[in-house]
Amino acid sequence: MRTPLVIGNWKMHGTLGEARALATAIRDGLKRPRGVEVVLCPPFTALAAVAESLGTGPIQLGAQTCHHEAAGAHTGEVSPAMLADLGCRWVLLGHSERRREIGEPDGLINQKVKAALEHRLTPVLCVGETAEERRQGLTFTTVEGQLRAGLAGLAAAAIARSVLAYEPVWAIGTGVNATPGQAAEVHGYLRGLLSELASKEVAQQIRILYGGSVKADNADVLVAEPEIDGALVGAASLGAPGFIAIVKKAARVGAAPKE
Ligand code: 13P
């Protein structure tokens, strides 16, 4: 069985003081999370402070993106080696906000996935269609293209060390989450593709998270879907009580076998 995973993506939020306070409150509220893995992804500026607040506890640290080289003349960038050195074990890649705002293309995201794996970071490859693509019936075409390009050239063993996140763009920050059925349909499709790109066994072990307006009051029905292995949480990860409630709901689902 796949252990549920809940990741908080703080995006561009939080002064050092706010980040420390939030990480500490989450740490104290989740002393011994059972049946669930928890990752916090603060902005780069707060990574060291959050690492200190989390200490050697069970909550893990991740970043929101990284460069594809280990070092070099790349003004403003942060390398996977630097993230690993800070204690990060995870990195979000291909988030739709970066695809849209920075124009990150699939080929570059693929290089980043490879670089992350080389530095023993777990890449969380994000895919998802826009509202317009869904209206035009292009949901599967879009996510398939993003998945194939993001994982291009990776051996099955490398794919096995990755996590996917399905984040429909129309559900991010809108308060309108995909229904469990809509998400499960896409997750099932992605898992089918993983079988082809890696193997059936690898596809069965890879976690596919859902992201997009996940909150304490919808987390349980989403994560209860057999195909949904956890949540990538934006706005609702910025408050400790709400985020802790989401983690506890995922843990409860994790403790009871699905189906
Ligand atoms: P929201 O939870 O704010 O909709 O954001 C989702 C997201 O983009 C997480 O990466």
Short mmCIF file of C-alpha atoms and ligand atoms in Angstrom, two decimals:
data_model
loop_
_atom_site.label_atom_id
_atom_site.label_comp_id
_atom_site.label_asym_id
_atom_site.label_seq_id
_atom_site.Cartn_x
_atom_site.Cartn_y
_atom_site.Cartn_z
CA MET A 1 0.00 0.00 0.00
CA ARG A 2 1.13 3.54 -0.74
CA THR A 3 1.60 5.68 2.38
CA PRO A 4 -0.39 8.91 2.03
CA LEU A 5 1.74 12.01 1.55
CA VAL A 6 0.68 15.57 2.37
CA ILE A 7 2.81 18.45 1.12
CA GLY A 8 2.32 22.08 2.11
CA ASN A 9 3.34 24.48 -0.66
CA TRP A 10 3.66 27.87 0.99
CA LYS A 11 4.35 29.56 -2.36
CA MET A 12 5.55 33.18 -1.94
CA HIS A 13 4.32 33.61 1.60
CA GLY A 14 5.96 34.21 4.91
CA THR A 15 8.56 36.38 6.56
CA LEU A 16 11.17 34.53 8.57
CA GLY A 17 9.18 35.10 11.74
CA GLU A 18 5.95 33.85 10.18
CA ALA A 19 7.67 30.81 8.67
CA ARG A 20 9.25 29.85 11.98
CA ALA A 21 5.96 30.25 13.82
CA LEU A 22 4.03 28.20 11.25
CA ALA A 23 6.63 25.40 11.09
CA THR A 24 6.80 25.24 14.87
CA ALA A 25 3.01 25.09 15.25
CA ILE A 26 2.77 22.31 12.64
CA ARG A 27 5.66 20.42 14.26
CA ASP A 28 4.02 20.67 17.68
CA GLY A 29 0.63 19.64 16.33
CA LEU A 30 2.03 16.60 14.50
CA LYS A 31 4.56 15.14 16.90
CA ARG A 32 4.22 11.56 15.73
CA PRO A 33 2.28 11.45 12.48
CA ARG A 34 1.40 7.83 11.78
CA GLY A 35 0.43 6.35 8.48
CA VAL A 36 1.23 9.58 6.63
CA GLU A 37 4.30 11.46 5.42
CA VAL A 38 4.38 15.24 5.75
CA VAL A 39 6.53 17.73 3.82
CA LEU A 40 6.69 21.53 4.09
CA CYS A 41 7.88 23.61 1.13
CA PRO A 42 8.55 27.17 2.32
CA PRO A 43 10.08 29.83 0.09
CA PHE A 44 13.88 29.62 -0.36
CA THR A 45 14.44 32.46 2.11
CA ALA A 46 12.83 30.49 4.93
CA LEU A 47 14.27 27.03 4.23
CA ALA A 48 17.09 27.25 6.78
CA ALA A 49 14.81 28.64 9.50
CA VAL A 50 12.16 26.00 8.85
CA ALA A 51 14.84 23.28 8.82
CA GLU A 52 15.87 24.48 12.27
CA SER A 53 12.28 24.55 13.56
CA LEU A 54 11.59 21.04 12.27
CA GLY A 55 14.87 19.68 13.66
CA THR A 56 15.21 15.94 13.45
CA GLY A 57 11.45 15.37 13.74
CA PRO A 58 9.32 13.45 11.27
CA ILE A 59 8.20 16.41 9.16
CA GLN A 60 10.39 16.78 6.10
CA LEU A 61 11.61 19.77 4.15
CA GLY A 62 11.13 20.52 0.47
CA ALA A 63 11.68 23.37 -1.97
CA GLN A 64 9.34 24.83 -4.57
CA THR A 65 11.70 24.57 -7.53
CA CYS A 66 15.40 24.23 -8.32
CA HIS A 67 17.91 24.82 -11.11
CA HIS A 68 19.04 21.91 -13.25
CA GLU A 69 22.77 22.34 -12.62
CA ALA A 70 24.73 21.79 -9.44
CA ALA A 71 26.48 25.17 -9.54
CA GLY A 72 27.44 27.89 -11.99
CA ALA A 73 26.84 31.39 -13.30
CA HIS A 74 23.04 31.44 -12.96
CA THR A 75 22.09 34.64 -11.20
CA GLY A 76 19.18 34.26 -8.84
CA GLU A 77 18.97 30.48 -9.09
CA VAL A 78 19.27 27.78 -6.43
CA SER A 79 20.77 24.38 -7.20
CA PRO A 80 19.62 20.96 -6.08
CA ALA A 81 22.98 20.50 -4.36
CA MET A 82 22.33 23.61 -2.27
CA LEU A 83 18.89 22.35 -1.35
CA ALA A 84 20.20 18.95 -0.34
CA ASP A 85 22.87 20.68 1.75
CA LEU A 86 20.12 22.60 3.60
CA GLY A 87 18.36 19.39 4.52
CA CYS A 88 15.75 19.34 1.74
CA ARG A 89 14.69 15.93 0.55
CA TRP A 90 11.92 17.01 -1.79
CA VAL A 91 11.42 19.51 -4.58
CA LEU A 92 8.29 20.55 -6.47
CA LEU A 93 8.89 20.76 -10.21
CA GLY A 94 6.71 21.93 -13.07
CA HIS A 95 4.19 23.73 -10.89
CA SER A 96 1.62 25.42 -13.14
CA GLU A 97 2.42 28.82 -11.65
CA ARG A 98 6.01 28.46 -12.87
CA ARG A 99 4.91 27.05 -16.23
CA ARG A 100 2.61 30.06 -16.67
CA GLU A 101 4.49 32.93 -14.99
CA ILE A 102 8.09 32.00 -15.78
CA GLY A 103 7.34 30.05 -18.94
CA GLU A 104 9.10 26.88 -17.76
CA PRO A 105 8.95 24.46 -20.68
CA ASP A 106 8.61 20.69 -20.36
CA GLY A 107 12.18 20.07 -21.55
CA LEU A 108 13.63 22.20 -18.77
CA ILE A 109 11.36 20.58 -16.21
CA ASN A 110 12.72 17.22 -17.38
CA GLN A 111 16.30 18.43 -16.81
CA LYS A 112 15.31 19.58 -13.33
CA VAL A 113 13.72 16.22 -12.51
CA LYS A 114 16.97 14.49 -13.51
CA ALA A 115 19.09 16.94 -11.51
CA ALA A 116 16.91 16.53 -8.44
CA LEU A 117 17.23 12.75 -8.59
CA GLU A 118 21.00 13.00 -9.00
CA HIS A 119 21.12 14.93 -5.73
CA ARG A 120 18.86 12.47 -3.97
CA LEU A 121 15.93 14.85 -3.83
CA THR A 122 12.49 13.41 -4.53
CA PRO A 123 10.98 15.33 -7.43
CA VAL A 124 7.27 16.03 -7.22
CA LEU A 125 6.36 16.50 -10.88
CA CYS A 126 3.22 18.64 -11.22
CA VAL A 127 0.88 18.27 -14.18
CA GLY A 128 -2.57 19.64 -14.89
CA GLU A 129 -4.86 21.11 -17.52
CA THR A 130 -6.35 24.59 -17.74
CA ALA A 131 -10.09 25.21 -17.69
CA GLU A 132 -10.00 25.81 -21.44
CA GLU A 133 -8.17 22.54 -22.09
CA ARG A 134 -10.77 20.69 -20.02
CA ARG A 135 -13.60 22.39 -21.91
CA GLN A 136 -12.04 21.29 -25.17
CA GLY A 137 -11.72 17.70 -24.01
CA LEU A 138 -7.93 17.95 -23.87
CA THR A 139 -7.40 17.00 -20.22
CA PHE A 140 -5.79 13.63 -20.90
CA THR A 141 -3.78 14.92 -23.85
CA THR A 142 -2.37 17.74 -21.74
CA VAL A 143 -1.39 15.71 -18.70
CA GLU A 144 -0.03 12.91 -20.87
CA GLY A 145 2.22 15.36 -22.73
CA GLN A 146 3.47 16.87 -19.47
CA LEU A 147 4.09 13.47 -17.91
CA ARG A 148 5.90 11.96 -20.90
CA ALA A 149 8.07 15.06 -21.34
CA GLY A 150 8.76 15.46 -17.61
CA LEU A 151 9.94 11.86 -17.24
CA ALA A 152 11.61 11.54 -20.66
CA GLY A 153 14.81 9.53 -20.64
CA LEU A 154 14.40 8.29 -17.07
CA ALA A 155 14.95 4.62 -16.28
CA ALA A 156 12.23 2.76 -14.42
CA ALA A 157 14.30 2.86 -11.22
CA ALA A 158 14.49 6.66 -11.41
CA ILE A 159 10.77 6.99 -12.12
CA ALA A 160 10.17 4.82 -9.06
CA ARG A 161 11.85 7.47 -6.89
CA SER A 162 9.51 10.22 -8.08
CA VAL A 163 6.12 11.51 -7.00
CA LEU A 164 3.44 12.99 -9.26
CA ALA A 165 0.94 15.69 -8.45
CA TYR A 166 -2.19 16.27 -10.49
CA GLU A 167 -3.13 19.89 -10.08
CA PRO A 168 -5.83 21.08 -12.47
CA VAL A 169 -5.05 24.75 -13.05
CA TRP A 170 -8.72 25.69 -12.75
CA ALA A 171 -8.80 24.28 -9.21
CA ILE A 172 -5.73 26.10 -7.88
CA GLY A 173 -6.58 28.96 -5.57
CA THR A 174 -10.17 29.10 -6.80
CA GLY A 175 -11.99 27.32 -4.01
CA VAL A 176 -13.33 24.90 -6.64
CA ASN A 177 -11.64 21.54 -6.16
CA ALA A 178 -11.86 18.71 -8.67
CA THR A 179 -14.44 16.20 -7.51
CA PRO A 180 -12.96 12.96 -6.18
CA GLY A 181 -14.27 11.28 -9.33
CA GLN A 182 -12.68 13.82 -11.68
CA ALA A 183 -9.33 13.56 -9.91
CA ALA A 184 -9.44 9.76 -9.67
CA GLU A 185 -10.11 9.51 -13.41
CA VAL A 186 -6.95 11.50 -14.24
CA HIS A 187 -4.88 9.72 -11.58
CA GLY A 188 -5.90 6.38 -13.05
CA TYR A 189 -4.90 7.58 -16.50
CA LEU A 190 -1.51 8.78 -15.23
CA ARG A 191 -0.92 5.46 -13.49
CA GLY A 192 -1.65 3.64 -16.70
CA LEU A 193 0.97 5.75 -18.45
CA LEU A 194 3.47 5.04 -15.67
CA SER A 195 2.96 1.32 -16.29
CA GLU A 196 3.99 1.90 -19.87
CA LEU A 197 6.90 4.28 -19.09
CA ALA A 198 8.31 2.17 -16.23
CA SER A 199 6.50 -1.04 -15.31
CA LYS A 200 3.28 -2.16 -13.70
CA GLU A 201 5.05 -2.68 -10.37
CA VAL A 202 6.61 0.79 -10.41
CA ALA A 203 3.28 2.36 -11.40
CA GLN A 204 1.65 0.70 -8.42
CA GLN A 205 4.19 2.09 -5.98
CA ILE A 206 4.32 5.71 -7.20
CA ARG A 207 2.29 8.20 -5.24
CA ILE A 208 0.04 10.53 -7.19
CA LEU A 209 -1.12 13.51 -5.14
CA TYR A 210 -4.06 15.74 -5.85
CA GLY A 211 -3.72 19.52 -5.54
CA GLY A 212 -6.16 22.37 -6.06
CA SER A 213 -8.30 23.92 -3.31
CA VAL A 214 -7.70 21.07 -0.87
CA LYS A 215 -9.03 22.04 2.57
CA ALA A 216 -9.77 20.32 5.85
CA ASP A 217 -13.37 19.75 4.80
CA ASN A 218 -12.68 18.06 1.46
CA ALA A 219 -9.38 16.28 2.15
CA ASP A 220 -10.97 13.09 3.44
CA VAL A 221 -13.25 12.44 0.47
CA LEU A 222 -10.43 13.16 -1.96
CA VAL A 223 -7.81 11.02 -0.22
CA ALA A 224 -10.36 8.24 0.31
CA GLU A 225 -10.24 7.60 -3.45
CA PRO A 226 -8.01 4.57 -4.05
CA GLU A 227 -6.14 6.42 -6.81
CA ILE A 228 -5.42 9.55 -4.72
CA ASP A 229 -2.35 9.10 -2.54
CA GLY A 230 -2.33 12.41 -0.71
CA ALA A 231 -2.55 16.14 -1.23
CA LEU A 232 -0.45 19.06 -2.41
CA VAL A 233 -1.90 21.92 -0.41
CA GLY A 234 -1.47 25.63 -1.13
CA ALA A 235 -3.53 28.22 0.75
CA ALA A 236 -4.77 25.79 3.39
CA SER A 237 -1.17 24.95 4.35
CA LEU A 238 -0.62 28.50 5.59
CA GLY A 239 -2.57 27.96 8.80
CA ALA A 240 -1.43 25.31 11.26
CA PRO A 241 -4.88 24.08 12.45
CA GLY A 242 -6.23 23.61 8.92
CA PHE A 243 -3.08 21.91 7.64
CA ILE A 244 -2.88 19.63 10.67
CA ALA A 245 -6.53 18.66 10.13
CA ILE A 246 -5.77 17.74 6.50
CA VAL A 247 -2.79 15.60 7.57
CA LYS A 248 -4.87 13.84 10.22
CA LYS A 249 -7.60 13.07 7.71
CA ALA A 250 -5.06 11.65 5.28
CA ALA A 251 -3.53 9.61 8.08
CA ARG A 252 -6.93 8.19 9.01
CA VAL A 253 -7.47 7.10 5.43
CA GLY A 254 -3.93 5.68 5.41
CA ALA A 255 -4.64 3.64 8.50
CA ALA A 256 -7.72 1.98 6.96
CA PRO A 257 -7.20 0.00 3.78
CA LYS A 258 -8.95 1.55 0.80
CA GLU A 259 -11.55 -0.54 -1.06
P1 13P B 1 -4.39 25.87 -3.42
O1 13P B 1 -4.47 24.77 -2.39
O2 13P B 1 -4.23 27.23 -2.80
O3 13P B 1 -5.53 25.79 -4.39
O4 13P B 1 -3.05 25.65 -4.25
C1 13P B 1 -2.76 24.38 -4.75
C2 13P B 1 -1.37 24.37 -5.23
O5 13P B 1 -1.03 25.02 -6.22
C3 13P B 1 -0.39 23.59 -4.47
O6 13P B 1 0.80 23.43 -5.17
#
